[in-house]
């Protein structure tokens, strides 16, 4: 799960266009779609609770018009709503915090080989 956490943080650092992208990050595994959503939600919740990322709501996938930064108390309600996991609605996107950047800087060197293999699909 550590590698997936780092992959999700890298996704946030790149400026992901929606949390649905996190499901695609799990596409290399032979999992059911339900399991992919469960894992994505678990990892996403962890990095949100640890203040490594913030969750933001945008009007569209271009992330040009921000609606709100989501309060931690609203996270479960939004993640339980399938509406927000699809790119054809308002977009929930994660952004790296300063704490998340520090975490990446510290952890990436420890897992560099695994991360490179994971990102290259090997």
GROMACS .gro file of C-alpha atoms in nm:
model
  122
    1UNK     CA    1   0.000   0.000   0.000
    2UNK     CA    2   0.301   0.231   0.052
    3UNK     CA    3   0.376   0.239  -0.321
    4UNK     CA    4   0.014   0.325  -0.405
    5UNK     CA    5   0.022   0.604  -0.148
    6UNK     CA    6   0.332   0.747  -0.316
    7UNK     CA    7   0.179   0.706  -0.663
    8UNK     CA    8  -0.133   0.893  -0.548
    9UNK     CA    9   0.085   1.170  -0.403
   10UNK     CA   10   0.277   1.194  -0.730
   11UNK     CA   11  -0.059   1.217  -0.906
   12UNK     CA   12  -0.152   1.511  -0.681
   13UNK     CA   13   0.183   1.676  -0.745
   14UNK     CA   14   0.117   1.659  -1.120
   15UNK     CA   15  -0.221   1.828  -1.075
   16UNK     CA   16  -0.467   1.549  -1.140
   17UNK     CA   17  -0.790   1.635  -1.322
   18UNK     CA   18  -1.009   1.433  -1.085
   19UNK     CA   19  -1.012   1.155  -0.831
   20UNK     CA   20  -1.133   0.913  -1.098
   21UNK     CA   21  -0.771   0.914  -1.220
   22UNK     CA   22  -0.678   0.734  -0.900
   23UNK     CA   23  -0.882   0.434  -1.014
   24UNK     CA   24  -0.678   0.425  -1.336
   25UNK     CA   25  -0.358   0.419  -1.129
   26UNK     CA   26  -0.474   0.077  -1.007
   27UNK     CA   27  -0.543  -0.050  -1.360
   28UNK     CA   28  -0.228  -0.259  -1.375
   29UNK     CA   29  -0.364  -0.492  -1.107
   30UNK     CA   30  -0.604  -0.774  -1.180
   31UNK     CA   31  -0.879  -0.641  -0.954
   32UNK     CA   32  -1.251  -0.598  -0.989
   33UNK     CA   33  -1.370  -0.241  -1.040
   34UNK     CA   34  -1.526  -0.258  -0.694
   35UNK     CA   35  -1.191  -0.348  -0.541
   36UNK     CA   36  -1.018  -0.067  -0.729
   37UNK     CA   37  -1.268   0.182  -0.586
   38UNK     CA   38  -1.225   0.040  -0.235
   39UNK     CA   39  -0.846   0.066  -0.252
   40UNK     CA   40  -0.853   0.412  -0.409
   41UNK     CA   41  -1.093   0.535  -0.142
   42UNK     CA   42  -0.883   0.382   0.137
   43UNK     CA   43  -0.556   0.536   0.015
   44UNK     CA   44  -0.723   0.867  -0.067
   45UNK     CA   45  -0.883   0.888   0.278
   46UNK     CA   46  -0.548   0.812   0.443
   47UNK     CA   47  -0.357   1.083   0.258
   48UNK     CA   48  -0.637   1.334   0.322
   49UNK     CA   49  -0.650   1.254   0.695
   50UNK     CA   50  -0.270   1.276   0.716
   51UNK     CA   51  -0.286   1.625   0.557
   52UNK     CA   52  -0.063   1.517   0.269
   53UNK     CA   53  -0.320   1.643   0.017
   54UNK     CA   54  -0.629   1.861   0.016
   55UNK     CA   55  -0.948   1.785  -0.171
   56UNK     CA   56  -1.085   2.059  -0.395
   57UNK     CA   57  -1.401   2.085  -0.602
   58UNK     CA   58  -1.388   2.238  -0.952
   59UNK     CA   59  -1.649   2.316  -1.217
   60UNK     CA   60  -1.473   2.110  -1.486
   61UNK     CA   61  -1.173   1.888  -1.556
   62UNK     CA   62  -0.956   2.182  -1.669
   63UNK     CA   63  -0.939   2.285  -1.301
   64UNK     CA   64  -0.971   2.650  -1.394
   65UNK     CA   65  -1.274   2.741  -1.185
   66UNK     CA   66  -1.246   2.626  -0.825
   67UNK     CA   67  -1.571   2.591  -0.633
   68UNK     CA   68  -1.435   2.505  -0.287
   69UNK     CA   69  -1.170   2.341  -0.077
   70UNK     CA   70  -1.340   2.051   0.098
   71UNK     CA   71  -1.346   2.041   0.476
   72UNK     CA   72  -1.234   1.714   0.632
   73UNK     CA   73  -1.582   1.669   0.780
   74UNK     CA   74  -1.730   1.648   0.430
   75UNK     CA   75  -1.485   1.396   0.284
   76UNK     CA   76  -1.678   1.078   0.362
   77UNK     CA   77  -2.004   1.219   0.228
   78UNK     CA   78  -1.843   1.318  -0.102
   79UNK     CA   79  -1.640   0.999  -0.146
   80UNK     CA   80  -1.952   0.792  -0.080
   81UNK     CA   81  -2.127   0.966  -0.368
   82UNK     CA   82  -2.050   0.801  -0.706
   83UNK     CA   83  -2.130   1.135  -0.876
   84UNK     CA   84  -1.791   1.272  -0.772
   85UNK     CA   85  -1.587   0.977  -0.899
   86UNK     CA   86  -1.677   1.046  -1.265
   87UNK     CA   87  -1.530   1.319  -1.486
   88UNK     CA   88  -1.860   1.434  -1.635
   89UNK     CA   89  -1.971   1.620  -1.320
   90UNK     CA   90  -1.815   1.866  -1.082
   91UNK     CA   91  -1.459   1.746  -1.035
   92UNK     CA   92  -1.296   1.651  -0.707
   93UNK     CA   93  -0.921   1.685  -0.735
   94UNK     CA   94  -0.637   1.642  -0.489
   95UNK     CA   95  -0.353   1.890  -0.445
   96UNK     CA   96  -0.031   1.825  -0.262
   97UNK     CA   97   0.023   2.016   0.062
   98UNK     CA   98   0.361   2.132   0.192
   99UNK     CA   99   0.351   1.835   0.428
  100UNK     CA  100   0.282   1.608   0.131
  101UNK     CA  101   0.578   1.752  -0.061
  102UNK     CA  102   0.805   1.694   0.238
  103UNK     CA  103   0.673   1.337   0.268
  104UNK     CA  104   0.744   1.270  -0.101
  105UNK     CA  105   1.093   1.418  -0.076
  106UNK     CA  106   1.167   1.191   0.220
  107UNK     CA  107   1.005   0.869   0.096
  108UNK     CA  108   1.063   0.866  -0.282
  109UNK     CA  109   1.439   0.793  -0.257
  110UNK     CA  110   1.364   0.488  -0.040
  111UNK     CA  111   1.128   0.344  -0.301
  112UNK     CA  112   1.274   0.488  -0.623
  113UNK     CA  113   1.323   0.151  -0.797
  114UNK     CA  114   0.975   0.029  -0.705
  115UNK     CA  115   0.814   0.358  -0.803
  116UNK     CA  116   0.991   0.364  -1.140
  117UNK     CA  117   0.885   0.005  -1.207
  118UNK     CA  118   0.530   0.081  -1.097
  119UNK     CA  119   0.501   0.393  -1.313
  120UNK     CA  120   0.653   0.225  -1.616
  121UNK     CA  121   0.409  -0.068  -1.583
  122UNK     CA  122   0.672  -0.333  -1.516
   0.00000   0.00000   0.00000
